[in-house]
Coordinates of C-alpha atoms in Angstrom, one line a residue:
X1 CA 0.0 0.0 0.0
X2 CA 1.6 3.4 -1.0
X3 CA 1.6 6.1 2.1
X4 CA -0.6 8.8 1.6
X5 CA -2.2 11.6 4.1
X6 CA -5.4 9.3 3.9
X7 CA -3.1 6.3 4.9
X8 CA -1.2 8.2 7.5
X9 CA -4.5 9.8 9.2
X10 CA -6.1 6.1 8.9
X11 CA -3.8 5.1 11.7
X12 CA -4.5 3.7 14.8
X13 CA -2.4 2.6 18.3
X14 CA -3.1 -1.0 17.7
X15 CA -1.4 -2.8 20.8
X16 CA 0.4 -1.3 23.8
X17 CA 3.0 -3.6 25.9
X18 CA 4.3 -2.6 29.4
X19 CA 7.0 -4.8 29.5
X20 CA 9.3 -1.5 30.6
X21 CA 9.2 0.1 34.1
X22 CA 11.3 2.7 33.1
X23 CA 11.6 5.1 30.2
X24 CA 12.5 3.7 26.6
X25 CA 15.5 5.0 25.9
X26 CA 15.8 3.9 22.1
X27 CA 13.6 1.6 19.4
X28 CA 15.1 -0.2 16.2
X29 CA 13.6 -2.3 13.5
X30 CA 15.1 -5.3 11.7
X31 CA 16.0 -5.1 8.5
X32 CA 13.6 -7.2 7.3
X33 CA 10.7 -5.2 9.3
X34 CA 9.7 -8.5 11.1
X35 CA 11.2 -7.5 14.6
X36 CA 11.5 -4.6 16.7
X37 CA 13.8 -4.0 19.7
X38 CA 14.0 -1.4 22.6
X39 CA 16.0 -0.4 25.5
X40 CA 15.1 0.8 28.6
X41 CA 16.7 2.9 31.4
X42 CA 15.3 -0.2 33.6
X43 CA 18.4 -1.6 31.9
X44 CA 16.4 -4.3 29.9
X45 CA 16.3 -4.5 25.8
X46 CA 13.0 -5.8 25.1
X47 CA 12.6 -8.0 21.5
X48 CA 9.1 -7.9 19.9
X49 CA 7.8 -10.3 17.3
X50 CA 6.2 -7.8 14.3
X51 CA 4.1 -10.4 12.7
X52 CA 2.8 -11.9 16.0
X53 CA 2.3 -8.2 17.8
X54 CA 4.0 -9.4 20.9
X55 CA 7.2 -9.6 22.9
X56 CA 9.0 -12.4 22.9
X57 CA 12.2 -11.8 24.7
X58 CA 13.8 -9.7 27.7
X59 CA 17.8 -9.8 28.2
X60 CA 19.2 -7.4 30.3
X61 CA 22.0 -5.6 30.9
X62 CA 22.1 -4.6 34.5
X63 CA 25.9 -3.8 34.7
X64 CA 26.4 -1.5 32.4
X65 CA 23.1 -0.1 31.4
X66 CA 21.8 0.2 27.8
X67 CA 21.5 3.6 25.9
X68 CA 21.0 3.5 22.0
X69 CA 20.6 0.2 19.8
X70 CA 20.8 -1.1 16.8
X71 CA 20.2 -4.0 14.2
X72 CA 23.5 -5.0 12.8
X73 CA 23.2 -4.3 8.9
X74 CA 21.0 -7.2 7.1
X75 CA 20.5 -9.4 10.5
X76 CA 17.5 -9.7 13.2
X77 CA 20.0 -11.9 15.8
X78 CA 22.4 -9.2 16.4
X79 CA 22.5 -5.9 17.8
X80 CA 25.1 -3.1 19.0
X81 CA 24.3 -0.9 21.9
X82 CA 25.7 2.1 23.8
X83 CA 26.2 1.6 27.5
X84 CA 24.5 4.9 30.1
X85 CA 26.2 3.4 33.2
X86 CA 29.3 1.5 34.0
X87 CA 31.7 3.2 30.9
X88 CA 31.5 4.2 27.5
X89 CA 32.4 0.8 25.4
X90 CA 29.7 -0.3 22.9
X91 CA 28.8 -3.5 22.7
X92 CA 28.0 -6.3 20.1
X93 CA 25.6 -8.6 21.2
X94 CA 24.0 -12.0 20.0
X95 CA 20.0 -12.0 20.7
X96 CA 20.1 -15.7 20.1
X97 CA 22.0 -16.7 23.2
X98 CA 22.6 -13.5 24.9
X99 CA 26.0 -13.6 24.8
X100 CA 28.5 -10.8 23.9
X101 CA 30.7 -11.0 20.3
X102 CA 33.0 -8.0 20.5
X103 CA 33.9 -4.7 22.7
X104 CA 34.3 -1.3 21.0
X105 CA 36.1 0.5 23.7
X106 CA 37.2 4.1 23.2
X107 CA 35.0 6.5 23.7
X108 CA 35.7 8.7 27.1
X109 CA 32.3 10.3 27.3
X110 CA 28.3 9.2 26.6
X111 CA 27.9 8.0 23.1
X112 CA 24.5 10.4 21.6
X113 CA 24.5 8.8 18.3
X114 CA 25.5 5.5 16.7
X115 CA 24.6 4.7 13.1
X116 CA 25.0 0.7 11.4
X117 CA 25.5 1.3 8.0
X118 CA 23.0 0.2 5.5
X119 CA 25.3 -1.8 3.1
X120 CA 28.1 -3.1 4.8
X121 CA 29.8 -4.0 8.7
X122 CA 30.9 -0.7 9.1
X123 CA 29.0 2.2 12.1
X124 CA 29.7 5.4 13.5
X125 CA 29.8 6.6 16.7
X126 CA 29.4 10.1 18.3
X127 CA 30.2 11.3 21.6
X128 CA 29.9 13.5 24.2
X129 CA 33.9 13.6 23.8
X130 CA 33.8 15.6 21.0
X131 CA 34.3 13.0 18.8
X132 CA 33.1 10.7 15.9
X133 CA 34.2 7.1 16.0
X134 CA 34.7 5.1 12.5
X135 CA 33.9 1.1 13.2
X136 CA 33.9 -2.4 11.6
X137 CA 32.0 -5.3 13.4
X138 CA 35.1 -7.6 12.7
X139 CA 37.5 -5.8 14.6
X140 CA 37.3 -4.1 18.5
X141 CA 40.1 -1.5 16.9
X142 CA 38.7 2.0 16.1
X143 CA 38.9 2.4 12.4
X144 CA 38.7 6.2 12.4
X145 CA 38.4 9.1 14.1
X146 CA 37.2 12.5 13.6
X147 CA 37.0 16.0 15.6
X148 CA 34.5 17.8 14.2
X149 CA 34.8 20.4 16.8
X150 CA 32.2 20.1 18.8
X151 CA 29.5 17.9 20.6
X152 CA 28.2 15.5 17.3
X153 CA 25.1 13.6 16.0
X154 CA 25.8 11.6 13.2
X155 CA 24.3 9.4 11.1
X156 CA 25.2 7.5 7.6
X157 CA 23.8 8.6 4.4
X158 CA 21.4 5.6 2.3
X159 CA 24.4 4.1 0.4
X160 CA 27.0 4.0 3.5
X161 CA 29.4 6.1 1.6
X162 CA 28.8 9.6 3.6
X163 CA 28.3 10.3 6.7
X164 CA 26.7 13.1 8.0
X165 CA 27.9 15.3 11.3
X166 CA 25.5 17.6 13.0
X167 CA 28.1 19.6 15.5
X168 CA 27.4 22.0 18.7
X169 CA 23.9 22.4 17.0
X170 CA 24.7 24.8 14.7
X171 CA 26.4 23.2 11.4
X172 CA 25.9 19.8 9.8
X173 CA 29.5 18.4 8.6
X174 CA 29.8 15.9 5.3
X175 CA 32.4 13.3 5.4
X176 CA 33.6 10.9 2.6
X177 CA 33.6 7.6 4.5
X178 CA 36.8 6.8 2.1
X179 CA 38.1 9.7 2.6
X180 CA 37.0 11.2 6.0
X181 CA 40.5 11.9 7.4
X182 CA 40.8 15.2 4.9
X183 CA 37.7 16.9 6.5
X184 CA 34.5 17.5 5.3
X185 CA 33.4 18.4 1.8
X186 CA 30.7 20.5 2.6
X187 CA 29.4 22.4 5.6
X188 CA 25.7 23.6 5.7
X189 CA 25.4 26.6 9.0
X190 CA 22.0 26.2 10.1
X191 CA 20.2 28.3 12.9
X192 CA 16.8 28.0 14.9
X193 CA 15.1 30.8 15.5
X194 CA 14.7 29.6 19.4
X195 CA 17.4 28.4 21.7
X196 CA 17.8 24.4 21.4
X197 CA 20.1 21.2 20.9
X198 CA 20.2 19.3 18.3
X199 CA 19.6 15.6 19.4
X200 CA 19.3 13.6 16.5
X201 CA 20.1 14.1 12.8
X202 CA 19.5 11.2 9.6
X203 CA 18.9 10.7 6.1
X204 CA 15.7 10.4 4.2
X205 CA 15.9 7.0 2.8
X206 CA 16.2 8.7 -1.4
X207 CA 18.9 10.3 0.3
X208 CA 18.0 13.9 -1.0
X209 CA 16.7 15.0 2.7
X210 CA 18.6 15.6 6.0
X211 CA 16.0 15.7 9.1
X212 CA 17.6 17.6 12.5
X213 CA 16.0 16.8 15.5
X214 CA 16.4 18.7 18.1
X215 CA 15.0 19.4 22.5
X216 CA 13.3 23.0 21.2
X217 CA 10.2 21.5 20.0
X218 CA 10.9 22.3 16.7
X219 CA 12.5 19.6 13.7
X220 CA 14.0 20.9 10.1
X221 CA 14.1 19.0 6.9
X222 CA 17.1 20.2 4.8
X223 CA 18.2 19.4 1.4
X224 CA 21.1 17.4 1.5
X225 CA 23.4 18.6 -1.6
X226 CA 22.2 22.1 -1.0
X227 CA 22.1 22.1 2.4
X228 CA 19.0 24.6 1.9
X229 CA 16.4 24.7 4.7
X230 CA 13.1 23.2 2.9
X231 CA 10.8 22.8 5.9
X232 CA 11.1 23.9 9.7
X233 CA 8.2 22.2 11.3
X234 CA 6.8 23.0 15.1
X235 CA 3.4 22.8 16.7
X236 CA 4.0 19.9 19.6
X237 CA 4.4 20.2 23.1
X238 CA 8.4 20.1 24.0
X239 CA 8.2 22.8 27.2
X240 CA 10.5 20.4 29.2
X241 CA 13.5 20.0 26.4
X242 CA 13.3 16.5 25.9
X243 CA 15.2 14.5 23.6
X244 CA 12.4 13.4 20.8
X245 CA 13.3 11.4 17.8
X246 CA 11.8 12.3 14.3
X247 CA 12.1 9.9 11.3
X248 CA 11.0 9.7 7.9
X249 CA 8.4 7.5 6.5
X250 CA 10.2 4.8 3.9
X251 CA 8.8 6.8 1.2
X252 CA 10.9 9.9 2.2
X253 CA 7.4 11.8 2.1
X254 CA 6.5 12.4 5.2
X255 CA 8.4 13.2 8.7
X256 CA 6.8 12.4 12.1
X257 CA 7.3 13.1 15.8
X258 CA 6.3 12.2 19.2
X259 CA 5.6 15.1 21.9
X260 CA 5.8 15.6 25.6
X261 CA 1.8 15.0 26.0
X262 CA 1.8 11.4 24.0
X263 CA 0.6 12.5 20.6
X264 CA 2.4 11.2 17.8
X265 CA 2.3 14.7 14.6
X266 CA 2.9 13.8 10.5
X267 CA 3.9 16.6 8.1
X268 CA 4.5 16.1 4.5
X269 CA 7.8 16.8 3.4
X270 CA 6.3 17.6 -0.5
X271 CA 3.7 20.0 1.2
X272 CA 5.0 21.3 4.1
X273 CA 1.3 20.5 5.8
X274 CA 0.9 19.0 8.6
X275 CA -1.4 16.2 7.5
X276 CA -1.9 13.9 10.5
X277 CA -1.8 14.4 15.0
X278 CA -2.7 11.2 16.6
X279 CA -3.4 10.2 20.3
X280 CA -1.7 7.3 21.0
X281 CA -2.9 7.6 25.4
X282 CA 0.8 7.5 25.9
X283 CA 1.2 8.6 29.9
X284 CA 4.7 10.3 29.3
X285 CA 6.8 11.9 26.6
X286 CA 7.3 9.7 23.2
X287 CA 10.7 10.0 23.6
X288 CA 11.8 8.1 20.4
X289 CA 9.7 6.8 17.4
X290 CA 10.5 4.7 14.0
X291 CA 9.0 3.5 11.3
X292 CA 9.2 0.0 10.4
X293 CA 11.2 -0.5 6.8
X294 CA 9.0 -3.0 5.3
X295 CA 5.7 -3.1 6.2
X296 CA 2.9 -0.6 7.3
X297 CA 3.5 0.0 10.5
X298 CA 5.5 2.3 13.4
X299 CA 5.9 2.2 17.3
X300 CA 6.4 5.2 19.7
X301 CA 7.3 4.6 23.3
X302 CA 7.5 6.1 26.1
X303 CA 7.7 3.8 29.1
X304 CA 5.5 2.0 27.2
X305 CA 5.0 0.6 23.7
X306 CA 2.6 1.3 21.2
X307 CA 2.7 -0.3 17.8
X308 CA -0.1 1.6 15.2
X309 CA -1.3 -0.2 12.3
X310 CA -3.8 1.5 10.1
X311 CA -7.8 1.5 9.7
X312 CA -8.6 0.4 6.4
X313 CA -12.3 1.1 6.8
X314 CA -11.2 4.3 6.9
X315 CA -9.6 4.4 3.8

């Protein structure tokens, strides 16, 4: 079924799981769109089933505390995640027996951003130290490392040849994977017009779009070989400065948010409209949303999980 406004307002919170006491920190899909898997500042990473609707595993990792995950490029039974306790080493973990495969130690400060890329075993890494860390899932050795000057969100571009480096909130930085070491090739300045962070920044899957999220209740869509602003969308509750994750539809035609009082909001990218605003009775903040790649259907969380699927009598 092709996305459309009428698709997108057809949408309703189909199941909602509190398997979480705590917030929920980060939410992935599989490749493959069949499974979904979260972390939790209850220091759990909860696996759900997509075609059943329902967990179907808890692991936990008590010691060191799980921030952001991720599916490993073009596998469901492994993950890397970002620790928020113990230090600052990622980890690469096997879902099937729970068992770690490989450190990545080197960071000295909170990794904000971690990116698998979409071709190959490569993923970034960005830190609170002020730096951008260059992986490969076949070795614990740092590959690369950048300074881009400044605290950095990152986030590979569709073919996994550029990365992408949003840096102390004001510029986003373009790297050459193959040849990152000689600096960027382009630099975009970008300002808000209210005082915010920049928490989250990623590639429209045509990669022609750059969305910035940021804690100021406000998210920008920019053109990524321009580096022109083409939407600045706002209009969702954010008094508190929370960290909410936007993400793009598949399609690359539509962006979409959580906000503080549990409402999920849909603009159109073509448009600029805001075409959808859903309840989804969430009791806290969406802090992070995604949609899933393959099939018709998203989850936002908050301490809880909510997985929308849409009406098609309402079609």
């Amino acid at each position: 079924m092709k996305i459309t406004d009428s698709v997108l307002r057809s949408f309703r919170a189909a199941r909602t799981y509190s398997a979480n006491t705590e917030k929920i920190n980060c939410v992935d899909y599989s490749p493959n769109g069949e499974h979904a898997i979260s972390s939790s500042d209850d220091d759990s990473i909860v696996l759900y089933d997509i075609r059943e609707g329902t967990p179907c595993n808890t692991l936990y990792s008590k010691k060191y505390g799980v921030g952001l995950i991720r599916y490993t490029h073009g596998d469901s039974h492994t993950v890397i995640y970002s620790s928020n306790k113990l230090d600052d080493t990622i980890r690469y973990l096997s879902l099937s027996d729970n068992k770690y495969i490989r450190y990545f130690p080197g960071h000295t400060a909170r990794v904000i951003a971690l990116s698998m890329s979409p071709t190959d075993e490569s993923f970034i890494s960005g830190s609170l130290d002020k730096t951008i860390r260059i992986w490969d899932l076949r070795s614990p050795n740092c590959q690369g490392l950048t300074n881009p000057l400044g605290k950095p969100v990152c986030s590979f571009d569709p073919d996994g040849l550029i990365f992408a480096a949003g840096v102390e909130s004001q510029a986003i930085k373009l790297y050459d994977l193959r040849a990152y070491d000689k600096g960027p090739f382009a630099c975009f300045e970008t300002n808000f017009n209210r005082n915010c962070d920049w928490t989250g920044l990623r590639f429209s899957n045509d990669g022609k779009q750059i969305l910035i999220s940021t804690n100021g209740g406000m998210i920008r869509v920019m053109n990524a070989f321009s580096g022109s602003v083409m939407h600045t969308f706002s209009g969702y509750n954010n008094t508190k400065g929370i960290s909410l994750e936007a993400c793009f539809t598949p399609d690359s035609r539509f962006v979409m948010i959580g906000s503080e009082d549990g409402r999920v909001h849909v603009w159109s990218t073509e448009s600029g409209m805001k075409v959808a605003v859903h309840d989804g009775k969430h009791p806290g903040p969406i802090n992070t949303l995604q949609f899933n790649p393959r099939y018709l259907t998203f989850a936002s969380a908050c301490s809880k999980m909510t997985f929308w699927l849409p009406s098609i009598s309402d079609l």
